[in-house]
Coordinates of C-alpha atoms in Angstrom, one line a residue:
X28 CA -7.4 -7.6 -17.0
X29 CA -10.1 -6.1 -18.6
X30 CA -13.6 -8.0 -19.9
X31 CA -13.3 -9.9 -22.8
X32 CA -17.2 -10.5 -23.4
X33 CA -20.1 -9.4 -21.5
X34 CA -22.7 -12.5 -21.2
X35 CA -26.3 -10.7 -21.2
X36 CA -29.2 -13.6 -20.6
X37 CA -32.6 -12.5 -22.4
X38 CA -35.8 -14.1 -20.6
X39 CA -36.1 -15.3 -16.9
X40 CA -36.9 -18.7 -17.0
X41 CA -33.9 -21.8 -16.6
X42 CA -31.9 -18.2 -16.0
X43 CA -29.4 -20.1 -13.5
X44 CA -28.4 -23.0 -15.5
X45 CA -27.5 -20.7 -19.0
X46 CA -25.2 -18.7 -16.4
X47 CA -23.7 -21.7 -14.9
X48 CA -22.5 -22.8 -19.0
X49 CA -21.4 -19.0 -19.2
X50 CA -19.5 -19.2 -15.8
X51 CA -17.5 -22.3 -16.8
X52 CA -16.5 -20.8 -20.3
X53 CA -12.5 -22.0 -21.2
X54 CA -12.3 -18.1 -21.8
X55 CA -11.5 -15.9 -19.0
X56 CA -13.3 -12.6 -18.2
X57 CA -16.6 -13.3 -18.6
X58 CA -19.4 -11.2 -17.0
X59 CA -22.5 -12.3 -16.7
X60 CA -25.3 -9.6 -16.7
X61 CA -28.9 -11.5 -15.4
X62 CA -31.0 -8.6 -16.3
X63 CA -31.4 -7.7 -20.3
X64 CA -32.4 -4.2 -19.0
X65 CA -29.0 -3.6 -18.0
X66 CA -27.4 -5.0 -21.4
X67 CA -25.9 -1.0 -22.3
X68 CA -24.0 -0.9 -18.8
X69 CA -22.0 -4.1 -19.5
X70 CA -18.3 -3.5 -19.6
X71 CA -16.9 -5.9 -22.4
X72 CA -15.5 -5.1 -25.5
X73 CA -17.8 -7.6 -27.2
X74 CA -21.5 -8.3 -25.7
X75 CA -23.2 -11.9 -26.0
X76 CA -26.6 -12.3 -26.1
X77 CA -27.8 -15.5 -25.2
X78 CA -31.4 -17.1 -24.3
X79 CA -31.7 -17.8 -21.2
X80 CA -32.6 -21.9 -21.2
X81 CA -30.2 -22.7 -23.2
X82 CA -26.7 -24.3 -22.6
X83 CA -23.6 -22.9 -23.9
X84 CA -20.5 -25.1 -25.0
X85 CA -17.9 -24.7 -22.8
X86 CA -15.5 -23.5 -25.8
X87 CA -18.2 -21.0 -27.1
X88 CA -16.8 -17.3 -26.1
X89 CA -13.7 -18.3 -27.0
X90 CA -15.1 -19.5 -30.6
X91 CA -17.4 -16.3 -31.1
X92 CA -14.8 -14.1 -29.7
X93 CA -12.0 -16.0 -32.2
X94 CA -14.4 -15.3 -35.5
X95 CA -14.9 -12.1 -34.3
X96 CA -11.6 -10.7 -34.0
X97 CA -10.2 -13.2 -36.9
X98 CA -12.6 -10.9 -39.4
X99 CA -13.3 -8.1 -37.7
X100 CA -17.0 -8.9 -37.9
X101 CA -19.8 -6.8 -35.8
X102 CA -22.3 -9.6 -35.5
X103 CA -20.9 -13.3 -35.2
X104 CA -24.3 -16.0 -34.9
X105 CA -24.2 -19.2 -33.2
X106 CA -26.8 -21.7 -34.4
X107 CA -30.5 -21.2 -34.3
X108 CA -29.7 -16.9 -33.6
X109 CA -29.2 -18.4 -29.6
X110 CA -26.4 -16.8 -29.2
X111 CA -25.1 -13.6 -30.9
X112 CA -22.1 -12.1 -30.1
X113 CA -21.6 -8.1 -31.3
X114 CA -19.1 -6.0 -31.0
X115 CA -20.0 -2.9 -28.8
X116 CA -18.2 -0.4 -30.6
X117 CA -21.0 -1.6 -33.3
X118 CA -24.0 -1.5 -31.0
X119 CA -22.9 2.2 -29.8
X120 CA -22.7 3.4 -33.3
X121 CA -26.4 2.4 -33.9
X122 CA -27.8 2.9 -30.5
X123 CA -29.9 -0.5 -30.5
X124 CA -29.1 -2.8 -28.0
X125 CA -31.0 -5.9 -29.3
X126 CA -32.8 -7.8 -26.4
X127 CA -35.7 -9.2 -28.4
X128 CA -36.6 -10.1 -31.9
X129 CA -37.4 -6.6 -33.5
X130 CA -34.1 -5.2 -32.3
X131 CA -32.4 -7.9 -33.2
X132 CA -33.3 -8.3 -36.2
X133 CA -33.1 -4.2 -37.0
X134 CA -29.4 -4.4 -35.9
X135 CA -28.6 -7.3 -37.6
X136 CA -30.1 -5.2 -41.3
X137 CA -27.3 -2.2 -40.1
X138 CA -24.2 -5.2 -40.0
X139 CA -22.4 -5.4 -43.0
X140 CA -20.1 -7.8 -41.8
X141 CA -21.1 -10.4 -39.9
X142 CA -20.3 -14.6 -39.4
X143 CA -22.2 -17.5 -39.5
X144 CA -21.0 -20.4 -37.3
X145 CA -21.8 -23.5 -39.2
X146 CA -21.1 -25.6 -35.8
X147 CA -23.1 -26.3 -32.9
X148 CA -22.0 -23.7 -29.8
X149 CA -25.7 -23.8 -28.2
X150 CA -27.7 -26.7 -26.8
X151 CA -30.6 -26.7 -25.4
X152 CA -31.2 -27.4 -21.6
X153 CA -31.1 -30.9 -20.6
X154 CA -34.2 -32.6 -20.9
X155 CA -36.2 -34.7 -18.5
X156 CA -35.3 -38.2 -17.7
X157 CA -37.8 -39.9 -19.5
X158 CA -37.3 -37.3 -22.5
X159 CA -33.7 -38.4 -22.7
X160 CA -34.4 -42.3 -23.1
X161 CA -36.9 -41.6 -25.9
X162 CA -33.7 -39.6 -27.6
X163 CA -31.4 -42.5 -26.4
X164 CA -33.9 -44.8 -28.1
X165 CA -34.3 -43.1 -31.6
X166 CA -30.5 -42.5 -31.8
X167 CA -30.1 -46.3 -30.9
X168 CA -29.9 -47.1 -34.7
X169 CA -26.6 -44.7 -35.3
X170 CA -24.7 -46.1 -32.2
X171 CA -22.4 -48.3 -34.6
X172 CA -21.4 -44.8 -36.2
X173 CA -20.5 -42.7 -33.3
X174 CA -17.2 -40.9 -32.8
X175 CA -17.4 -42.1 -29.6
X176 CA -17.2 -45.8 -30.7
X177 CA -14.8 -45.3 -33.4
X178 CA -12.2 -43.1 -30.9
X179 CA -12.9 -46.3 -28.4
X180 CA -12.3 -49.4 -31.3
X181 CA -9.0 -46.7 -32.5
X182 CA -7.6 -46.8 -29.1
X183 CA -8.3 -50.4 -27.8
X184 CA -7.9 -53.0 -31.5
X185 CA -6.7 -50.5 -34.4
X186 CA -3.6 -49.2 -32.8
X187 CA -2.6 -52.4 -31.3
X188 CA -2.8 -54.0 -35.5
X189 CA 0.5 -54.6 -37.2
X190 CA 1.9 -51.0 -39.1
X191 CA 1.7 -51.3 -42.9
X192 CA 4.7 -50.4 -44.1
X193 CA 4.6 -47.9 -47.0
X194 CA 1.4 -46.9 -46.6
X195 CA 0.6 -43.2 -46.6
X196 CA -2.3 -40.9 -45.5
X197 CA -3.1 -37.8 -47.8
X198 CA -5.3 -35.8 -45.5
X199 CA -5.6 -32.4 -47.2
X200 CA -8.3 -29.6 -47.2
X201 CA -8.2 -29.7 -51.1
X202 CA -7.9 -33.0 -53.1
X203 CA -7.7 -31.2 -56.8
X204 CA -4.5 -30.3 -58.3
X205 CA -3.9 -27.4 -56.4
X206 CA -2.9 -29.6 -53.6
X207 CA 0.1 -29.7 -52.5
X208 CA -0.1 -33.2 -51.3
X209 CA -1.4 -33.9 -54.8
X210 CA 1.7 -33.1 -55.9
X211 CA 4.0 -35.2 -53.5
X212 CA 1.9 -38.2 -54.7
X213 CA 2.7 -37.5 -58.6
X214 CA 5.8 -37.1 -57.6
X215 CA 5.6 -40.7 -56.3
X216 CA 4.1 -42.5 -58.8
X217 CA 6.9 -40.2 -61.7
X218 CA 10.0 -41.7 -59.3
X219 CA 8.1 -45.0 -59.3
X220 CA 8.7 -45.2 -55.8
X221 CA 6.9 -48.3 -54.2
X222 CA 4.3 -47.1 -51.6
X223 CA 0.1 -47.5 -50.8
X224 CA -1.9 -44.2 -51.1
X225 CA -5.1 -43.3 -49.1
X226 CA -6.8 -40.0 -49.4
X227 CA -9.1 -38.5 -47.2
X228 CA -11.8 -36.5 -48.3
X229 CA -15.1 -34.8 -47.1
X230 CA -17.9 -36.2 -48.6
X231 CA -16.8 -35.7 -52.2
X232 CA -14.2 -37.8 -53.5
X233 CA -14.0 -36.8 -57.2
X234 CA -11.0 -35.0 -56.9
X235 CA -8.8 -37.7 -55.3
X236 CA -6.3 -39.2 -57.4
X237 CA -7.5 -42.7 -59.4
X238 CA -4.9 -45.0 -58.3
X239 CA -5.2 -44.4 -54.3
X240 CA -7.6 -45.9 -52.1
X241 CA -10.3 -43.3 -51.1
X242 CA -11.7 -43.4 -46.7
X243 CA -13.9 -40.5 -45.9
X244 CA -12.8 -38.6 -42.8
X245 CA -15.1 -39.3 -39.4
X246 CA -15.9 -42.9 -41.1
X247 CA -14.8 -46.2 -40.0
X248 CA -11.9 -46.8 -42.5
X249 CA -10.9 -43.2 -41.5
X250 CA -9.5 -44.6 -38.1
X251 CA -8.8 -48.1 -39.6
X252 CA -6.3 -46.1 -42.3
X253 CA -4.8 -43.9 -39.9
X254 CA -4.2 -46.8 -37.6
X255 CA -2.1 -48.6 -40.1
X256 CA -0.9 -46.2 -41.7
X257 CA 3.3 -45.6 -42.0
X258 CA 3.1 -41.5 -42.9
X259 CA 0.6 -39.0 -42.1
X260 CA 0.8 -36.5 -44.9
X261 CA -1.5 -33.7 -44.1
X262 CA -1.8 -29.9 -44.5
X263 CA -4.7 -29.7 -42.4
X264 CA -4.8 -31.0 -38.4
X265 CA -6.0 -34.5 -38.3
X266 CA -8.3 -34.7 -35.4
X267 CA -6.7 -33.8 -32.1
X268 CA -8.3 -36.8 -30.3
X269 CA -6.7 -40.1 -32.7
X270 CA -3.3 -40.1 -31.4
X271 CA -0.5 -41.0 -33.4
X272 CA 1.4 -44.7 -32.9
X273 CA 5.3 -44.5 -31.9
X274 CA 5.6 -46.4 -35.3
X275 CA 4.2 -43.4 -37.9
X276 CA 5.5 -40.8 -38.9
X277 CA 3.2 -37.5 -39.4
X278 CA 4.4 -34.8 -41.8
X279 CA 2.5 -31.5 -41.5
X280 CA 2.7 -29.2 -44.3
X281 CA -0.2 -26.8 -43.8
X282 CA 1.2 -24.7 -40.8
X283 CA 1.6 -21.5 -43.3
X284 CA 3.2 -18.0 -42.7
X285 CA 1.0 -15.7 -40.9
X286 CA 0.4 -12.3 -41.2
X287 CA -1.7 -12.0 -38.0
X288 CA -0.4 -13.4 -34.8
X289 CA -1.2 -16.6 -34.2
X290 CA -0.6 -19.6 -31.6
X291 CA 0.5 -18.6 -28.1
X292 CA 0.9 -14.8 -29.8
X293 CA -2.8 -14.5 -31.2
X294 CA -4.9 -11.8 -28.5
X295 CA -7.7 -14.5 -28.0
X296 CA -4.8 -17.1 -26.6
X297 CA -3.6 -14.8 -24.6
X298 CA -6.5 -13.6 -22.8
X299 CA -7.5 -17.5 -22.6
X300 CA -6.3 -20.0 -19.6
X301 CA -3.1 -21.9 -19.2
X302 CA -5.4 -25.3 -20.5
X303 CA -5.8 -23.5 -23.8
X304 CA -2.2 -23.0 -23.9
X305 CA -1.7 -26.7 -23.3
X306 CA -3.8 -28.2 -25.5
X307 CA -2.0 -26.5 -28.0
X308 CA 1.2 -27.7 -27.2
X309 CA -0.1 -31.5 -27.2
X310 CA -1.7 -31.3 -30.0
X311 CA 2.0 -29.6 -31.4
X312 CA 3.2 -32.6 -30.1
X313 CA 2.4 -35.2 -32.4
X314 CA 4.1 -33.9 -35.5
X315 CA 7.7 -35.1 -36.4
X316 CA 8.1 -33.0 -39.9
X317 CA 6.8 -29.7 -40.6
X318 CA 7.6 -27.7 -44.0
X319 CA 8.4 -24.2 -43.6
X320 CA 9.6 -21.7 -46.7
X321 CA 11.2 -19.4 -44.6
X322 CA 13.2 -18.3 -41.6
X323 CA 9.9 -15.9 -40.6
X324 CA 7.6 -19.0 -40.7
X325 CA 9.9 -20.9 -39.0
X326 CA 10.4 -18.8 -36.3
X327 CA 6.2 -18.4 -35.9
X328 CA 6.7 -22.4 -36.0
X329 CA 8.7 -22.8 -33.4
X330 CA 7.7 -19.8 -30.7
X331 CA 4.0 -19.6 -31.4
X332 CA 2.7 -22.6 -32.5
X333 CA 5.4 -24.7 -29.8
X334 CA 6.1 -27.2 -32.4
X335 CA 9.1 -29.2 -31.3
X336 CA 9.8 -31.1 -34.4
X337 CA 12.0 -31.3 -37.3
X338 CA 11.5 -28.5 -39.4
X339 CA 12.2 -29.0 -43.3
X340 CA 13.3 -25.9 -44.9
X341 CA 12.1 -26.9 -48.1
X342 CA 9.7 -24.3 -49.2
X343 CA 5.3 -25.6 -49.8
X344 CA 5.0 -28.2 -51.9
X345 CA 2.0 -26.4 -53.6
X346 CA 4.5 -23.3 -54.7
X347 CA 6.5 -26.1 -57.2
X348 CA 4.4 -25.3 -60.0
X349 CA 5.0 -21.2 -59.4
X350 CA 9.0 -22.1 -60.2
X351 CA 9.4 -25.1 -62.3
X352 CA 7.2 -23.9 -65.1
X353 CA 5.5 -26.8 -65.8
X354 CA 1.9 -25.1 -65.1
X355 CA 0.7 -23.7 -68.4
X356 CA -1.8 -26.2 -68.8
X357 CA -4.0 -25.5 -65.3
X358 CA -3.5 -22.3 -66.0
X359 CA -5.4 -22.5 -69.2
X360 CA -7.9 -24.8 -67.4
X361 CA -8.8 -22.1 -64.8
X362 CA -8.9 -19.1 -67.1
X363 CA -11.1 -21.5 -69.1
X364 CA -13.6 -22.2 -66.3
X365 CA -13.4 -18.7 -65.8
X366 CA -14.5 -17.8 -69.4
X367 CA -11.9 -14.6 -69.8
X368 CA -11.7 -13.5 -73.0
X369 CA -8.9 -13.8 -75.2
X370 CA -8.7 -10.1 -76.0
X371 CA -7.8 -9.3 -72.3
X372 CA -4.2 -8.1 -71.7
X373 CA -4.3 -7.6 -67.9
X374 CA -5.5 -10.0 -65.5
X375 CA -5.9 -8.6 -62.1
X376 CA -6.4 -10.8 -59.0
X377 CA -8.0 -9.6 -56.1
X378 CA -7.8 -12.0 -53.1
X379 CA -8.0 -10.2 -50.1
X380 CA -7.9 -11.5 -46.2
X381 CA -10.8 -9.2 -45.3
X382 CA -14.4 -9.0 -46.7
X383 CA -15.1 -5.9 -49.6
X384 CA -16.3 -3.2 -47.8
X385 CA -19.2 -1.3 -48.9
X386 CA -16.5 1.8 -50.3
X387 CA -15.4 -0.5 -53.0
X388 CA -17.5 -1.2 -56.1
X389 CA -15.7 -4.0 -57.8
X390 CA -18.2 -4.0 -60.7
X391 CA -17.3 0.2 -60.9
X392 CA -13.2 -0.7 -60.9
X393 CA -13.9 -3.3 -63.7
X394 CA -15.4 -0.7 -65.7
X395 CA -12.8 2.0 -64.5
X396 CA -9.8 -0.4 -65.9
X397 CA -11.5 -1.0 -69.0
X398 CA -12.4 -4.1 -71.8
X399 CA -8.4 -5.0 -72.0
X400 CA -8.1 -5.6 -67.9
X401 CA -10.2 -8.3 -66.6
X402 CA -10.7 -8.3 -62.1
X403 CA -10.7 -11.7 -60.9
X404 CA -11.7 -11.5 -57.6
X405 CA -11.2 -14.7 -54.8
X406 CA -13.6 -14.5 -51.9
X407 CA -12.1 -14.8 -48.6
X408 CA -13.9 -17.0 -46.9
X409 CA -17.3 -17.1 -44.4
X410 CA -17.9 -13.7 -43.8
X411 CA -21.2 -12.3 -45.7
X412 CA -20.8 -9.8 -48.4
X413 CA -23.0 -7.3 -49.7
X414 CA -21.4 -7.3 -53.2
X415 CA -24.4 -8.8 -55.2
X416 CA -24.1 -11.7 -57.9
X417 CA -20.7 -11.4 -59.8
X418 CA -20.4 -11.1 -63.2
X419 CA -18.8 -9.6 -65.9
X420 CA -16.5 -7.3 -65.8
X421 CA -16.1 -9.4 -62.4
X422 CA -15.3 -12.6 -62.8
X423 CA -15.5 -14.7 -59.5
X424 CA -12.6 -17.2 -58.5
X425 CA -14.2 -17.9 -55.3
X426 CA -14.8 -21.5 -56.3
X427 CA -11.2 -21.8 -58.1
X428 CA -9.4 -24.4 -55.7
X429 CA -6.5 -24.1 -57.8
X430 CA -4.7 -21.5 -56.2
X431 CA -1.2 -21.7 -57.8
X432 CA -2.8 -21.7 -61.1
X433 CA -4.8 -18.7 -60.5
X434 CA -1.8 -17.0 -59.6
X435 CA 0.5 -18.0 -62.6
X436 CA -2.7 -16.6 -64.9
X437 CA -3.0 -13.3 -62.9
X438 CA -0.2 -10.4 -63.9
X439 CA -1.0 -8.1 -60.9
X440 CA -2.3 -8.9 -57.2
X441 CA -4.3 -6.7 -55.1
X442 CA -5.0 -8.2 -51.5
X443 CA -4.6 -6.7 -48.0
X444 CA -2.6 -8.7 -45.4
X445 CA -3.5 -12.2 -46.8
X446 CA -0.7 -14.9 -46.9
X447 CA -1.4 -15.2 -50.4
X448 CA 1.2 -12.3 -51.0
X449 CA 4.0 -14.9 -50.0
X450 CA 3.1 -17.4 -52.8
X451 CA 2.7 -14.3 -55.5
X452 CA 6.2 -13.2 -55.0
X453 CA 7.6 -16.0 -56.0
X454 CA 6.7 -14.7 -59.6
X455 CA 8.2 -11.4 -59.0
X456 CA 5.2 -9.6 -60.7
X457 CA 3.5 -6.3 -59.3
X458 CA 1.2 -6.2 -56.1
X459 CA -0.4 -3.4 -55.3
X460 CA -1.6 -3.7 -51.3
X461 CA -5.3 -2.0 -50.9
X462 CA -6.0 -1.3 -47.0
X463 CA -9.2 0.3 -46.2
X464 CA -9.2 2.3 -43.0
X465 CA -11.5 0.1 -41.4
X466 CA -8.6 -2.7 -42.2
X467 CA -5.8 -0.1 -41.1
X468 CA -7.6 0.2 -37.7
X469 CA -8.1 -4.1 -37.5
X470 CA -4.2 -4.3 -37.9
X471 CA -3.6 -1.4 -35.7
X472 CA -5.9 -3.1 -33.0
X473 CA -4.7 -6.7 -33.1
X474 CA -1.3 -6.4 -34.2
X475 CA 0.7 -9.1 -36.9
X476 CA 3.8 -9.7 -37.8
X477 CA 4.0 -7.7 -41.0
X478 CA 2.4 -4.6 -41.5
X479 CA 2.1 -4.3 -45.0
X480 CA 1.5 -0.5 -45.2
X481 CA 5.2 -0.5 -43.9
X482 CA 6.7 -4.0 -45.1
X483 CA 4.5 -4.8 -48.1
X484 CA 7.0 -4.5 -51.5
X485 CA 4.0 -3.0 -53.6
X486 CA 2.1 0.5 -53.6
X487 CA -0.2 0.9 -50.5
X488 CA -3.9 2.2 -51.6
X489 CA -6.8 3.4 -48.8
X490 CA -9.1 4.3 -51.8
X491 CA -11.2 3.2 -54.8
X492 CA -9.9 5.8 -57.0
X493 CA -6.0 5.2 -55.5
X494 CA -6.6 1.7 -56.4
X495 CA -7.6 1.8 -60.0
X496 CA -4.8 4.5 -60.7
X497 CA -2.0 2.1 -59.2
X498 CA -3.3 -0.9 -61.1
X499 CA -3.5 1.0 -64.1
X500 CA 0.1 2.2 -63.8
X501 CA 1.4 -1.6 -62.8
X502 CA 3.6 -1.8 -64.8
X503 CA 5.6 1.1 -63.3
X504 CA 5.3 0.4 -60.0
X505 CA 6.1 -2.9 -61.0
X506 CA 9.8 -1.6 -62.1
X507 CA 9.9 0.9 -58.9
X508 CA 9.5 -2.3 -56.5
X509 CA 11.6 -4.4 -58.2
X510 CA 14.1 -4.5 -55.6
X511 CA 11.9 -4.6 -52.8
X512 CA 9.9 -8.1 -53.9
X513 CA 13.6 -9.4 -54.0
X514 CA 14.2 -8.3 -50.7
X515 CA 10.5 -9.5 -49.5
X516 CA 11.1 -12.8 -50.9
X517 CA 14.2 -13.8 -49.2
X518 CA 12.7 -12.1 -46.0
X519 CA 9.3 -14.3 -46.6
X520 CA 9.9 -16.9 -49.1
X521 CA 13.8 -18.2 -48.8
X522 CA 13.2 -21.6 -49.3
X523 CA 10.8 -21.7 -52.0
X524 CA 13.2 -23.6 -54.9
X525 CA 10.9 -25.6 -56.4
X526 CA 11.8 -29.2 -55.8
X527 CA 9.8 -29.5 -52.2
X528 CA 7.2 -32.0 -53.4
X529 CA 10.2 -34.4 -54.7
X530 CA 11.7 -33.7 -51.3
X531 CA 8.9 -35.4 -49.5
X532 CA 8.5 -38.1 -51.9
X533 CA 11.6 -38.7 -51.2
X534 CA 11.2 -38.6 -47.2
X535 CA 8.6 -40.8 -47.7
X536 CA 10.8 -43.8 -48.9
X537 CA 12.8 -43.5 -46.3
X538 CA 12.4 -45.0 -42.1
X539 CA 10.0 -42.7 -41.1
X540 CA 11.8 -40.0 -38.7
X541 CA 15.0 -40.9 -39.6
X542 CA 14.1 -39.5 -43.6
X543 CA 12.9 -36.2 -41.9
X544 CA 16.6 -36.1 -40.4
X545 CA 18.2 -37.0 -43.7
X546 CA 16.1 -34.3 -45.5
X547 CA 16.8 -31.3 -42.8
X548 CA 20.9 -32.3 -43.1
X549 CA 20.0 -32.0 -47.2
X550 CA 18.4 -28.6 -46.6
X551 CA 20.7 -27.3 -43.6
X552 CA 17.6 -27.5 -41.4
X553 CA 17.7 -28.3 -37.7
X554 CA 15.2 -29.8 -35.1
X555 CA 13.2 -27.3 -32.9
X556 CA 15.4 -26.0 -30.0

């Protein structure tokens, strides 16, 4: 098997104990090269430079090499520039192999895409004996908040407490009303159904609903909640290391349909070891319900991610609003926070999977389209982006977490391979599918399940100019593809009917496992085989 990432240490000193971290990496196929001299002979596809000194986490190729492939970046940063990880096809393009600061920092100007890690994959070496007790000693205050305590008190008094029946834990990435979680609870408290609501949040709780009790995730009443708790309602993983009691039931509604492999399919799993593989599978393990909206994310469900659970074919939660009609008044919030005119005919949406590449102008396509089109555009996510401050004719969704809404105000999509093109179809509106080369070669390289070039049910553009001539005939190609977003949705989105959120509300009054079972028989679902 070939090298996944070449290790290269910069600076002699403590050399030994930096390459006993790299040596023990989770990910396979490391090569360590000891002399910085020798960085341009290493063999991997992707080069790590890392100071020598310093310890790595054991997880951290596998992290780097993840972010890197996930977004196609050339330069991925650990904290404190310790450890950078570039992608060699990048450093042979500008012939700069950076092994101190001034190359560093000279290839890092030439990057136009790279990552920031916001967590810690570095450390630095261990210090002395007596320099450790004077950190033991200043950290002595925060012992009563570690995780280490709180996973301890979780697993030893919390767990052991009487269940509370009919309480549930909303643990979702967003709390506002694009939530779909928010909209299970509505549905709760419209059916009057008698239950206790907590909701997790990050740090800022103003978006959680008023009546439900509020724990903020990592604290104290975090674990207490959980403990208790009868349902686990999340669409994000709660932490792989509080383990679920016999007694709760956890629902997981935030798997999603892929484009990209992912799971035991994704390139980075499968060059990892068999321990990666596992800890997948346990952490798999502790879901009883997932929500799928189609046969495709099923299937990705079941094979990929090993989830042996009961799988409720009831279509996202989230999507209700896209088929009920009942969300004319977000929508007016968000084009309100956006500040569109009222003059503007066309709203175009542009949320792509992959950064804007320096061949596309967005501020030049506004003007190309014209006063009567206004380009909403949705950031992707962490990956830096030379596109300057936004403003009109741009108008900048990135902060919209409202997603449903956004997509019932826009009347055309433009996006790449992101999931985003299974919610829009729902609408059965035009989407016009803009793929770069330097996207084309991504897909071509790490392979999906969909190709949209081939699959997508929209016009496929590789250019700026291809791009503002599809979107400015939309309205024909929305007739021409008609038939093919019919055919994409039942391929993508069959289960979408829009009654999912009343579904789970409806699970939710129910004996815990035995209300997934009554829901799948409802839906013609069956249990992972």
């Amino acid at each position: 098997m070939s090298t996944a990432v070449s290790a290269v240490l910069i600076g002699g000193d403590k050399a030994k104990r930096t390459a006993g971290s790299l040596r023990a990496q989770t990910l396979r196929n490391v090569e360590v090269v000891m002399d910085a001299s020798k960085a341009s002979e290493a063999s991997g596809a992707y080069v790590l430079f890392v100071e020598a000194g310093r310890r790595l986490d054991r997880h951290a190729c596998m992290t780097m090499l993840n972010e890197a492939e996930r977004g196609d970046a050339q330069i991925v940063l650990g904290n404190d520039s310790a450890a950078r990880l570039y992608s060699r096809a990048f450093l042979s393009e500008t012939g700069v192999w950076p092994t101190c600061a001034e190359t560093a920092a000279a290839v890092r100007a030439a990057a136009t895409r790279v990552v920031e890690l916001p967590h810690r994959v570095v450390h630095p070496d261990r210090p002395s004996a007596l320099g450790g007790l004077k950190a033991r000693l200043r950290k002595a205050p925060r012992v009563l908040m570690s995780t280490k305590l709180k996973r301890r008190a979780y697993d030893t008094v919390f767990r052991r407490l009487p269940i509370q029946k009919g309480l549930v834990v909303f643990d979702s990435s967003i709390t506002g009303e694009g939530s779909g979680l928010r909209a299970v609870h509505e549905q709760l408290l419209a059916l009057g159904r008698p239950h206790r609501a907590a909701w997790a949040h990050g740090g800022d709780a103003t978006g959680c609903p008023g009546r439900a009790a509020r724990v903020r995730r990592s604290s104290w009443a975090y674990y207490w909640t959980l403990a208790r708790a009868e349902f686990w309602v999340a669409d994000q993983e709660i932490p792989a290391h509080i383990a679920k009691r016999a007694g709760t039931t956890y629902i997981q509604t935030g798997l999603g349909a892929p484009v990209e492999f992912a799971g035991l399919d994704a390139p980075a799993m499968k060059m990892s070891t068999r321990a990666a593989a596992k800890r997948l599978r346990q952490r798999m393990a502790r879901f009883d319900a997932v929500i799928v909206g189609s046969e495709h994310e099923e299937r990705v469900v079941k094979d990929a991610l090993c989830v042996d659970a009961e799988v409720l074919r009831i279509g996202q939660p989230r999507n209700d609003v896209l088929l009920n009609g009942t969300g004319d008044d977000r929508m007016n919030r968000v084009r309100d926070a956006l500040d569109i005119p009222d003059d503007v005919e066309t709203i175009v949406l542009y949320a792509p999977a992959e950064p804007v590449g320096v061949d596309l102008d967005l501020a030049v396509l506004a003007e190309e389209l014209g006063p009567d089109h206004a380009l909403v555009y949705r950031s992707p996510g962490k990956a830096i982006e030379a596109i300057g401050a936004l403003g009109h004719p741009v108008f900048d969704a990135s902060a919209i977490e409202d997603l449903p809404a956004l997509l019932l105000l826009a009347d055309v999509l433009i996006t790449d391979h992101a999931p985003v093109m299974f919610d829009f179809v729902l609408l059965d509106r035009p989407m016009i599918f803009h793929v770069p080369p330097a996207a084309t070669e991504r897909l071509r390289r790490t392979g999906g399940y969909l190709d949209p070039e081939r699959d997508g049910p929209g016009p496929v553009t590789n250019r700026p100019d291809e791009l503002a001539e599809a979107i400015l005939a939309h309205e024909t190609f929305g007739e021409l593809y008609r038939a093919a977003r019919r055919s994409f949705r039942l391929r993508f989105a069959s289960f979408e009917e829009g009654a999912a959120a009343e579904t789970v509300a409806d699970l939710l009054t129910r004996n815990g496992a035995d209300g997934a079972n009554g829901a799948n028989r409802a839906h013609g679902a069956t249990g992972a085989q």
